Amino acid sequence: MTRFFNSRFMMLFGLAVAVGVLFFCMLASVRFGAAEIGTREVIETFTDYDANSEEDLIIRTLRVPRAIIAALVGASLAVAGAIMQGLTRNPLADPGILGIEAGAALAVVGAVFLFGVSSLSTYALFAFLGGGITALLVYGLGSMGRGGMTPMKLTIAGAAFTALLSSLTTAMLILNQQTLEEIRFWLAGSVAGRDLTLLLQVLPYILVGLVLSLGISRQVTTLSLGDDVAAGLGQRTGWVKAIAAVAVVLLAGSAVAIAGPIGFVGLVIPHVVRFFVGVDYRWILPYSIIVGAILLVSADIAARLVLRPQEIPVGIMTALVGAPFFIYLARWRIKR
Amino acid sequence: MIAKRWRGKKNLRGGKFSFKIDMRSVFVFIVLSALALAGIIINVGVGEYPISPPDVVRTILGIELADGNYDFIVNTLRLPRALVAFLVGLALALSGAILQGLTRNPLAAPDIIGINAGAGLAAVSLIVVFPSVSAAYIPPAAFVGACVVAALLYLIAWRGNSSPIRLILIGIGLGAIAGACTTFMITFGDIYEVSQALVWLTGSVYGRSWDEVASFLPWLIIFVPIVIFYSRHLNTLGLGDEVAVGLGSRVERQRGLLIFCSVALAASAVATAGTVGFVAFIAPHIARQLVGPNHGGLLPVSAVVGGAIVVLADLIGRTIFAPIEIPCGIITSIIGAPYFLYLLYRSSQVK
């Protein structure tokens, strides 16, 4: 496979540029919004904080947390998607498409509906539970039958599970209009109005997930060549897969817990990144973190600006961009 | 004795055609039809104003009864509803059985290839954006939505030939787009209208009358015979494209026609009752357990199983928390989802 960056220096340079772009995007995310705030004020908020200024208050309590959360969620989803694509050798893998997000969302809605749970840290636990169980079931179903696991079977199993789980979610929402009112914006996937303390509750899980992922990046590269190859090279594939699964569930589950189900970030980013850095997951994963963050932060900006003053949930934006990409992959890139 | 008589195969020949009929399928079909009929009669009898099954039959047949209300309750209110439930299940099950046969994948169904999502988007948009428009326009809108998605699906997936797997994958993508737009509507609509839209999205046969039966029936009359007639081609196509071509099948034409039928059946069903989930997944599985994979028997049996499932789901939905009614789509999802998993588990054990 050809890659755009062909030396180690270029790779590092590219990563540095990406970080710069991310910083710029986050600055823009803080700058744009319902209340007009200039770039100078944004910088002054950090250099010279004034507790009485309304603008400083907006920036500190609303805009900055939102940008950070968008970046973290984007990074988590992109890394989860990259690991899933490597592990299953399925170019269409994504926490949304393979049903993990739908499982997490069902668990959260179920927790709100049945137990009246309302704290985010409990959301996160239910999201992990739902996401984890769904991941196992989809993987099991996708590898059932003759020929073992194939990308097609896995994707279809994921879509079937998404259909199954979201119809159960809808069922619960019909039975209880109050839950619907509370949760429908969350259910579309949004990073608006999230407090920084909420982020702190799930931050440890995200960090553990990211560290685990980066830790096994070398093994994932080997595994992406095939189970047999990896086993032949002396890898204990079972362990690697188990760790990867834990990382994926932690990352996707945390993302769903904070922001609701946001699809297609995990699908698009690894493909984009692979175009630049090739097939080595030691580069794909760090790049995915940064580029995933860039994508979600800019999607969030777009979601705020497209229908001003209305805000579109960012999950709808990513689906409208990502689903055509999915169709493109299925149509032109997948050989029968 | 009976078991022996119903085993084996019979050949029917006449002019240009000859059919091989599996007697076991015929037996299962008859038994299931009787069960479905019983289900419809019980469903008609149960309710706020209970009517005993014999009286239901008498009323339907037009025999005069002492209680003058029976005719109105049975023939005007409950019978069309039960019939719609049966027919919707029948159409969905056939649609699912065709797709599963074509793709050789037990998880294929109109639920996942975007047909339902297209119908849902059209209907929800109508409900949320134009709340004043009469509910009578929802079925045609849903039908158009489903057909638009199906046409896009075929156009995009066509690459000199149509691969069923590619169709499904692209359908999943289109479904995601339609789903995102539906979510958009749900997020911004007035909460009352959103609730209405969600009920429609889960599927319900509440308040369906003879009008719905009348507008739905032509679709079945056209497409069910075609599907049954083409079932043997489904068997050949299931062997893989190369084998099917080798056996003399015009693969693309037959597949195109079968997919068209599947879409038409699903779209008309969804337009009539909303997206009743899981019937299209489950019914073919149950049928396969009963009569095996030969589509000649599988399709009719799936159809009856599907009809019976929706009738039963509607019955449960009307009675379990009476007088509150639960849409039958919720019942099929809640009962169907775990049962579906169990079936998949079972079929994986057999292999």
XYZ file of C-alpha atoms in Angstrom:
687
model
C 0.000 0.000 0.000
C 1.330 3.405 -0.890
C 1.409 6.114 1.657
C 1.630 9.812 1.403
C 4.323 10.356 4.000
C 7.336 8.248 3.144
C 9.818 8.973 5.887
C 9.881 9.002 9.638
C 10.539 12.713 9.616
C 7.532 13.346 7.389
C 5.376 11.272 9.740
C 6.405 13.273 12.782
C 6.094 16.517 10.871
C 2.617 15.536 9.693
C 1.601 14.718 13.243
C 2.846 18.104 14.422
C 0.862 19.846 11.671
C -2.226 17.853 12.662
C -1.832 18.937 16.276
C -1.566 22.530 15.069
C -4.752 22.169 13.029
C -6.524 20.639 16.007
C -5.502 23.581 18.181
C -6.775 25.987 15.551
C -10.086 24.110 15.276
C -10.564 24.137 19.035
C -9.885 27.855 19.086
C -12.494 28.326 16.367
C -14.888 26.134 18.328
C -14.509 28.415 21.345
C -14.845 31.507 19.190
C -18.027 30.703 17.229
C -21.434 30.405 18.803
C -24.697 32.122 19.655
C -22.949 34.902 21.617
C -20.480 36.903 19.533
C -17.017 36.653 21.010
C -13.881 37.881 19.298
C -10.621 35.992 19.062
C -8.905 38.574 21.270
C -11.375 38.005 24.104
C -10.837 34.265 23.861
C -7.125 34.673 24.368
C -7.655 37.245 27.115
C -9.850 34.824 29.003
C -6.850 32.658 29.564
C -4.270 35.347 30.109
C -6.413 37.709 32.144
C -9.465 36.012 33.638
C -12.251 38.260 34.864
C -14.834 36.450 36.974
C -17.437 39.173 36.479
C -17.281 39.230 32.695
C -20.154 37.428 31.044
C -18.018 36.525 28.059
C -15.336 34.979 30.199
C -17.989 32.995 31.986
C -19.439 31.682 28.716
C -16.007 30.731 27.487
C -14.921 29.039 30.686
C -18.062 27.117 31.505
C -19.580 26.433 28.071
C -17.301 26.834 25.121
C -14.027 25.414 26.374
C -15.540 22.278 27.937
C -17.482 21.707 24.763
C -14.406 21.902 22.566
C -12.442 19.590 24.861
C -15.265 17.072 25.038
C -15.708 17.085 21.273
C -11.989 16.496 20.814
C -11.878 13.634 23.313
C -14.988 11.945 21.982
C -13.700 12.213 18.428
C -10.347 10.781 19.430
C -11.945 7.886 21.344
C -14.262 6.943 18.510
C -11.545 7.160 15.875
C -9.176 4.949 17.856
C -11.954 2.467 18.632
C -12.791 2.306 14.934
C -9.148 1.881 13.919
C -8.609 -0.977 16.369
C -11.815 -2.665 15.230
C -10.812 -2.383 11.590
C -7.415 -3.857 12.300
C -8.683 -6.617 14.519
C -11.493 -7.801 12.278
C -9.770 -6.939 8.983
C -13.033 -5.293 8.109
C -12.768 -1.939 6.353
C -16.371 -1.182 7.317
C -15.888 -1.620 11.060
C -17.008 1.230 13.291
C -18.470 1.272 16.793
C -21.684 2.687 15.307
C -22.080 0.271 12.405
C -21.201 -2.819 14.421
C -23.884 -2.039 16.972
C -21.690 -1.199 19.974
C -23.071 2.328 20.233
C -26.643 1.105 19.845
C -26.011 -1.413 22.654
C -24.555 1.264 24.892
C -27.437 3.616 24.082
C -30.018 0.929 24.841
C -28.359 0.213 28.190
C -28.358 3.905 29.082
C -31.966 4.468 28.036
C -32.932 1.301 29.915
C -31.147 2.588 33.013
C -32.957 5.927 32.805
C -36.305 4.274 32.110
C -36.176 1.399 34.587
C -34.048 2.735 37.440
C -34.322 6.491 36.963
C -30.543 6.793 36.767
C -29.437 10.332 36.064
C -25.730 10.639 36.865
C -23.212 10.434 34.094
C -20.827 8.087 35.856
C -23.634 5.538 36.111
C -24.506 6.183 32.460
C -20.922 5.246 31.665
C -21.097 1.944 33.538
C -24.299 0.963 31.753
C -22.803 2.077 28.463
C -19.803 -0.205 29.015
C -22.066 -3.084 29.928
C -24.362 -2.641 26.932
C -21.528 -1.964 24.516
C -19.469 -4.899 25.748
C -22.281 -7.432 25.528
C -23.234 -6.221 22.068
C -19.632 -6.398 20.876
C -19.389 -10.027 21.974
C -22.721 -10.969 20.415
C -22.000 -9.256 17.102
C -18.564 -10.823 16.898
C -20.030 -14.230 17.738
C -22.797 -13.919 15.164
C -20.462 -12.531 12.529
C -18.108 -15.495 12.808
C -20.889 -18.077 12.843
C -21.435 -20.571 10.077
C -19.282 -21.668 7.182
C -16.155 -19.711 6.325
C -15.774 -18.106 9.761
C -15.847 -14.364 10.169
C -15.942 -12.282 7.013
C -16.258 -8.498 6.800
C -19.664 -8.831 5.142
C -21.109 -11.152 7.746
C -19.761 -9.027 10.562
C -21.194 -5.844 9.074
C -24.584 -7.428 8.465
C -24.621 -8.854 11.987
C -23.816 -5.376 13.297
C -26.575 -3.763 11.267
C -29.064 -6.407 12.362
C -28.143 -5.762 15.979
C -28.415 -2.033 15.514
C -31.916 -2.517 14.117
C -32.800 -4.850 16.971
C -31.446 -2.678 19.759
C -32.736 0.615 18.468
C -36.246 -0.791 18.106
C -36.069 -1.782 21.769
C -34.847 1.732 22.602
C -37.756 3.230 20.671
C -40.133 0.899 22.497
C -38.988 2.227 25.851
C -39.245 5.811 24.679
C -42.835 5.283 23.526
C -43.823 3.850 26.871
C -42.457 6.853 28.713
C -42.727 10.306 27.232
C -40.754 11.909 30.035
C -37.734 9.772 29.288
C -38.140 10.706 25.651
C -38.118 14.401 26.472
C -35.039 14.037 28.667
C -33.063 11.913 26.352
C -33.912 12.620 22.738
C -31.187 15.198 22.206
C -28.643 12.925 23.830
C -29.827 10.070 21.659
C -29.015 11.984 18.486
C -25.421 12.410 19.631
C -24.422 15.838 20.887
C -21.608 17.507 22.772
C -23.609 20.592 23.717
C -24.138 21.679 27.305
C -21.813 19.162 28.891
C -20.110 20.244 32.086
C -16.406 19.759 32.586
C -17.055 17.811 35.801
C -19.011 15.303 33.706
C -15.983 14.862 31.521
C -13.784 14.242 34.561
C -16.012 11.320 35.521
C -15.322 9.427 32.301
C -11.854 10.793 31.570
C -10.076 7.945 33.413
C -11.834 5.347 31.263
C -10.933 7.173 28.067
C -7.298 7.501 29.127
C -7.062 3.823 30.045
C -8.619 2.950 26.695
C -6.203 5.146 24.765
C -3.159 3.868 26.648
C -4.216 0.246 26.134
C -4.753 0.885 22.427
C -1.389 2.552 21.922
C 0.214 -0.214 23.982
C -0.970 -2.943 21.639
C -0.558 -0.992 18.396
C 2.356 -3.169 17.265
C 0.398 -6.349 17.915
C -2.640 -4.990 16.073
C -0.468 -4.358 13.021
C 0.601 -7.999 13.056
C -2.921 -9.175 13.703
C -4.206 -7.157 10.771
C -2.206 -9.483 8.522
C -4.314 -12.401 9.656
C -4.748 -14.590 12.718
C -2.562 -17.331 11.273
C 0.281 -14.985 10.457
C 0.151 -13.419 13.903
C 0.061 -16.800 15.623
C 2.886 -17.994 13.375
C 4.987 -15.019 14.440
C 4.554 -16.134 18.032
C 1.798 -13.755 19.088
C -0.697 -14.777 21.710
C -3.620 -13.613 19.626
C -6.238 -14.392 22.262
C -4.712 -11.932 24.722
C -4.251 -9.221 22.153
C -7.841 -9.576 21.034
C -9.124 -9.488 24.603
C -7.154 -6.323 25.423
C -8.251 -4.725 22.170
C -11.878 -5.563 22.930
C -11.598 -4.004 26.399
C -10.040 -0.877 24.894
C -12.748 -0.593 22.245
C -15.550 -1.010 24.769
C -13.994 1.536 27.144
C -13.495 4.099 24.392
C -16.809 3.649 22.598
C -18.727 3.289 25.872
C -17.244 6.490 27.330
C -17.940 8.365 24.126
C -21.572 7.228 24.152
C -21.932 8.044 27.835
C -20.819 11.662 27.368
C -22.115 12.461 23.928
C -24.668 9.835 22.930
C -24.244 7.608 19.897
C -22.127 9.420 17.291
C -21.621 7.266 14.241
C -19.102 7.019 11.428
C -16.185 8.883 13.047
C -14.559 5.520 13.706
C -15.225 4.471 10.119
C -13.943 7.496 8.248
C -10.878 8.519 10.228
C -8.781 5.335 9.971
C -9.272 5.315 6.185
C -8.213 8.921 5.872
C -5.250 8.341 8.154
C -4.186 5.196 6.326
C -3.938 7.179 3.122
C -1.233 9.307 4.743
C 0.672 6.899 6.946
C 0.163 3.424 5.510
C -0.748 0.284 7.392
C 1.380 0.514 10.522
C -0.890 0.897 13.539
C 1.917 2.495 15.540
C 1.320 5.513 13.311
C -2.360 4.975 12.517
C -3.441 5.177 16.151
C -1.725 8.453 17.161
C -2.864 10.046 13.921
C -6.390 8.744 14.502
C -6.457 10.416 17.908
C -5.589 13.814 16.464
C -7.538 13.611 13.205
C -10.579 12.125 14.949
C -10.526 15.050 17.353
C -10.229 17.491 14.441
C -13.182 15.908 12.663
C -15.540 15.996 15.615
C -14.569 19.505 16.710
C -15.123 20.857 13.207
C -18.342 18.844 12.772
C -19.526 20.404 16.014
C -18.703 23.882 14.725
C -20.591 23.140 11.529
C -23.528 21.769 13.532
C -23.744 25.111 15.308
C -23.449 27.253 12.207
C -25.540 25.459 9.572
C -28.966 26.308 10.939
C -28.203 29.263 13.176
C -29.508 29.919 15.777
C -30.747 26.297 15.924
C -28.172 23.672 16.734
C -28.052 20.320 14.991
C -26.863 17.370 17.104
C -23.347 16.613 15.929
C -24.179 12.903 15.506
C -26.455 13.826 12.614
C -23.655 15.807 10.972
C -21.212 12.908 11.205
C -23.797 10.485 9.835
C -24.547 12.747 6.885
C -20.843 12.921 6.075
C -19.903 9.368 7.067
C -22.717 7.331 5.568
C -21.954 8.388 1.976
C -18.347 7.456 2.685
C -19.531 4.057 3.879
C -21.505 3.648 0.650
C -18.433 4.672 -1.326
C -16.364 2.004 0.424
C -19.027 -0.660 -0.052
C -19.523 0.242 -3.687
C -16.004 0.823 -4.970
C -13.551 -0.504 -2.427
C -14.899 -3.866 -1.360
C -14.233 -6.696 -3.711
C -16.803 -9.373 -3.640
C -50.292 -43.220 10.021
C -50.927 -39.529 9.457
C -47.268 -38.745 9.709
C -46.549 -41.294 7.005
C -49.182 -39.967 4.647
C -47.780 -36.455 4.878
C -44.221 -37.431 4.193
C -42.652 -37.755 0.750
C -43.103 -35.753 -2.384
C -45.747 -35.616 -5.062
C -45.222 -34.617 -8.657
C -47.806 -32.497 -10.385
C -47.567 -32.280 -14.132
C -49.737 -30.343 -16.512
C -48.817 -28.993 -19.905
C -45.603 -26.988 -19.740
C -45.266 -26.994 -15.986
C -44.372 -29.569 -13.427
C -44.112 -29.029 -9.707
C -42.599 -31.130 -7.026
C -44.627 -30.679 -3.879
C -43.236 -31.542 -0.502
C -46.150 -33.043 1.416
C -44.669 -32.130 4.758
C -44.702 -28.457 3.795
C -48.331 -28.778 2.772
C -49.181 -30.337 6.127
C -47.334 -27.648 8.091
C -48.915 -24.963 5.936
C -52.426 -26.245 6.615
C -51.856 -26.557 10.349
C -50.355 -23.079 10.585
C -53.128 -21.557 8.514
C -55.659 -23.065 10.890
C -53.728 -21.650 13.838
C -53.549 -18.222 12.231
C -57.265 -18.291 11.536
C -57.913 -19.236 15.151
C -55.634 -16.376 16.190
C -57.604 -13.906 14.080
C -60.912 -15.111 15.522
C -59.662 -14.875 19.103
C -58.166 -11.462 18.378
C -61.518 -10.262 17.069
C -63.325 -11.651 20.098
C -61.120 -10.147 22.791
C -61.486 -6.559 23.897
C -63.476 -4.050 25.912
C -66.602 -5.780 24.689
C -65.779 -9.511 24.712
C -67.448 -11.753 22.164
C -67.226 -15.528 22.238
C -65.403 -17.161 19.301
C -68.516 -18.961 17.928
C -70.385 -15.660 17.914
C -67.453 -14.036 16.127
C -67.601 -16.646 13.386
C -71.361 -16.295 13.099
C -71.119 -12.509 12.883
C -68.414 -12.650 10.233
C -70.496 -15.074 8.211
C -73.416 -12.689 8.447
C -75.711 -14.856 10.533
C -78.176 -12.720 12.557
C -77.518 -12.557 16.273
C -79.525 -11.312 19.217
C -77.022 -8.590 20.050
C -77.156 -5.936 17.369
C -73.797 -4.412 18.392
C -71.873 -7.468 17.277
C -72.013 -6.620 13.614
C -70.553 -3.140 14.121
C -67.890 -4.249 16.598
C -66.757 -7.267 14.656
C -67.163 -6.340 11.032
C -66.412 -2.639 11.227
C -63.926 -2.285 14.069
C -62.028 -5.435 14.845
C -62.004 -7.681 11.800
C -60.247 -5.246 9.426
C -57.666 -4.560 12.098
C -56.940 -8.261 12.595
C -56.805 -8.792 8.845
C -54.382 -5.901 8.394
C -52.194 -7.414 11.117
C -52.195 -10.781 9.372
C -51.498 -9.354 5.915
C -48.731 -7.049 7.142
C -46.999 -9.957 8.823
C -47.420 -12.045 5.714
C -45.879 -9.430 3.437
C -42.965 -8.687 5.757
C -42.170 -12.355 6.229
C -42.158 -13.024 2.487
C -39.963 -10.004 1.915
C -37.489 -11.200 4.539
C -37.498 -14.778 3.244
C -36.650 -13.568 -0.271
C -33.777 -11.386 0.910
C -32.383 -14.115 3.157
C -32.560 -16.586 0.295
C -30.933 -14.247 -2.202
C -28.066 -13.245 0.047
C -27.660 -16.604 1.755
C -27.433 -14.626 4.959
C -29.843 -15.293 7.828
C -29.551 -11.710 9.046
C -30.802 -10.005 5.918
C -34.187 -8.336 6.146
C -35.898 -5.185 4.893
C -35.305 -3.815 8.400
C -31.591 -3.369 7.750
C -31.322 -2.483 4.062
C -32.848 0.932 4.446
C -36.325 0.189 3.055
C -37.960 0.636 6.442
C -35.727 3.596 7.211
C -36.779 5.310 3.984
C -40.442 4.752 4.742
C -39.886 5.918 8.310
C -38.151 9.112 7.217
C -40.938 10.020 4.800
C -43.664 9.352 7.343
C -41.948 11.065 10.266
C -41.154 14.118 8.140
C -44.803 14.345 7.202
C -45.949 13.994 10.810
C -43.442 16.463 12.246
C -43.133 19.066 9.490
C -46.780 19.148 8.414
C -48.737 18.226 11.551
C -51.928 19.581 10.005
C -51.876 17.191 7.044
C -54.380 14.358 7.304
C -53.073 11.009 8.510
C -54.415 9.505 5.301
C -51.342 10.806 3.472
C -48.895 8.930 5.666
C -49.150 5.540 3.899
C -48.514 6.894 0.391
C -45.649 9.034 1.714
C -44.100 6.028 3.443
C -44.496 3.957 0.311
C -42.773 6.589 -1.796
C -39.981 6.865 0.778
C -39.343 3.126 0.705
C -39.365 3.034 -3.097
C -36.977 5.987 -3.397
C -34.488 4.256 -1.121
C -34.883 0.995 -3.023
C -34.313 2.698 -6.375
C -31.235 4.538 -5.086
C -30.000 1.275 -3.643
C -30.204 -0.538 -6.950
C -28.715 2.362 -8.901
C -25.732 2.752 -6.609
C -25.128 -0.960 -6.200
C -25.231 -1.709 -9.910
C -21.766 -2.422 -11.279
C -22.513 -4.287 -14.451
C -24.088 -6.878 -12.203
C -25.881 -6.813 -8.893
C -24.198 -8.526 -6.008
C -26.631 -9.201 -3.174
C -23.971 -8.547 -0.556
C -23.190 -5.192 -2.083
C -26.893 -4.401 -2.132
C -27.130 -5.097 1.582
C -24.038 -3.104 2.504
C -25.123 -0.087 0.496
C -28.598 -0.494 1.950
C -27.086 -0.271 5.415
C -25.405 2.987 4.412
C -28.578 4.445 2.937
C -30.470 3.335 6.022
C -27.972 5.236 8.158
C -28.519 8.417 6.159
C -32.293 8.103 6.349
C -31.985 7.251 10.039
C -29.912 10.377 10.709
C -32.508 12.536 8.995
C -35.266 10.826 11.002
C -33.354 11.514 14.200
C -33.080 15.123 13.130
C -36.866 15.318 12.800
C -37.345 13.614 16.143
C -34.963 16.010 17.855
C -36.638 19.156 16.616
C -40.280 18.222 16.437
C -42.874 19.174 18.987
C -42.811 16.506 21.706
C -46.421 15.482 21.102
C -45.911 14.968 17.390
C -42.644 13.176 18.035
C -44.478 10.672 20.217
C -46.973 10.103 17.410
C -44.130 9.632 14.971
C -42.401 7.134 17.251
C -45.567 5.061 17.555
C -45.727 5.001 13.799
C -42.040 4.060 13.639
C -42.501 1.028 15.882
C -45.508 -0.167 13.932
C -49.098 -0.402 15.022
C -52.344 -1.624 13.488
C -54.439 0.581 15.768
C -57.604 1.873 14.124
C -57.033 0.233 10.745
C -60.235 -0.126 8.752
C -61.444 -1.730 5.533
C -59.922 1.194 3.632
C -56.445 0.035 4.612
C -57.276 -3.554 3.760
C -58.547 -2.424 0.376
C -55.469 -0.374 -0.466
C -53.065 -3.037 0.773
C -54.661 -6.105 -0.779
C -53.891 -5.339 -4.454
C -50.168 -5.390 -3.713
C -50.465 -8.822 -2.217
C -52.640 -10.088 -5.047
C -50.029 -8.970 -7.581
C -46.810 -9.881 -5.834
C -47.479 -12.959 -3.714
C -48.224 -15.201 -6.728
C -45.120 -13.938 -8.537
C -42.995 -14.686 -5.511
C -44.448 -18.156 -5.036
C -43.981 -18.886 -8.715
C -40.374 -17.732 -8.612
C -39.526 -19.655 -5.463
C -37.765 -22.381 -7.415
C -35.458 -19.760 -8.951
C -34.636 -18.711 -5.431
C -33.386 -22.241 -4.832
C -31.081 -22.056 -7.841
C -29.838 -18.565 -7.027
C -29.052 -19.780 -3.522
C -26.400 -22.082 -4.968
C -24.273 -19.121 -6.004
C -24.139 -17.095 -9.212
C -21.799 -19.404 -11.147
C -23.824 -22.518 -10.437
C -27.069 -20.701 -11.189
C -25.761 -19.502 -14.552
C -24.525 -23.003 -15.257
C -27.994 -24.363 -14.539
C -29.433 -21.945 -17.066
C -30.788 -19.229 -14.792
C -31.028 -15.694 -16.075
C -29.498 -14.563 -12.828
C -29.782 -10.781 -13.090
C -33.334 -10.781 -14.362
C -34.583 -13.222 -11.762
C -32.733 -11.509 -8.949
C -33.933 -8.096 -10.026
C -37.517 -9.279 -10.138
C -37.285 -10.990 -6.768
C -35.743 -7.937 -5.122
C -38.433 -5.790 -6.705
C -41.124 -8.047 -5.228
C -39.426 -8.017 -1.851
C -39.282 -4.225 -1.838
C -42.870 -3.852 -2.991
C -44.115 -6.196 -0.281
C -42.085 -4.535 2.473
C -42.964 -1.026 1.314
C -46.696 -1.691 1.132
C -46.633 -3.393 4.539
C -44.697 -0.562 6.146
C -46.983 1.988 4.535
C -49.977 0.230 6.054
C -48.803 -0.376 9.605
C -45.487 1.352 10.165
C -42.217 -0.473 10.666
C -43.212 -3.572 12.578
C -39.835 -4.946 13.587
C -38.386 -8.424 13.481
C -41.170 -10.226 11.699
C -39.096 -10.287 8.540
C -36.173 -11.709 10.503
C -37.964 -14.289 12.576
C -40.698 -15.738 10.402
C -38.361 -17.229 7.768
C -36.228 -18.735 10.534
C -39.178 -20.441 12.170
C -40.352 -21.643 8.790
C -36.921 -23.046 8.000
C -36.952 -25.013 11.257
C -40.329 -26.424 10.289
C -39.972 -27.288 6.611
C -36.309 -26.975 5.713
C -34.553 -24.716 3.219
C -36.471 -25.527 0.013
C -38.095 -22.231 -0.940
C -41.092 -23.912 -2.526
C -42.306 -24.785 0.950
C -40.398 -22.149 2.851
C -42.047 -19.094 1.319
C -45.719 -19.992 1.938
C -44.955 -21.263 5.424
C -42.955 -18.107 6.268
C -45.863 -16.015 5.071
C -48.358 -17.748 7.356
C -45.929 -17.699 10.281
C -45.377 -13.979 9.757
C -49.086 -13.285 9.658
C -49.687 -15.321 12.792
C -46.879 -13.512 14.626
C -48.312 -10.051 14.012
C -51.857 -11.154 14.866
C -50.558 -12.635 18.107
C -48.454 -9.558 18.867
C -51.482 -7.343 18.353
C -53.552 -9.585 20.621
C -50.914 -9.400 23.354
C -50.495 -5.660 22.905
C -54.242 -5.084 23.284
C -54.766 -7.313 26.292
C -51.642 -7.277 28.447
C -52.057 -3.765 29.896
C -55.698 -3.237 28.888
C -57.192 -0.684 28.530
C -53.820 0.794 27.541
C -52.803 -0.460 24.125
C -49.219 -1.242 23.270
C -48.302 -1.019 19.569
C -47.767 -4.486 18.122
C -44.340 -3.414 16.861
C -43.147 -3.108 20.459
C -44.370 -6.601 21.220
C -42.660 -8.081 18.171
C -39.443 -6.310 19.172
C -39.505 -7.248 22.836
C -40.436 -10.869 22.257
C -38.827 -11.117 18.858
C -35.371 -9.861 19.705
C -34.464 -12.495 22.309
C -36.187 -15.211 20.333
C -34.229 -14.170 17.284
C -30.986 -14.540 19.225
C -32.066 -17.947 20.433
C -32.852 -19.056 16.881
C -29.472 -17.903 15.641
C -27.801 -19.701 18.506
C -29.731 -22.866 17.672
C -28.904 -22.747 13.988
C -25.237 -22.214 14.810
C -25.296 -25.336 16.994
C -26.783 -27.429 14.181
C -23.929 -26.533 11.864
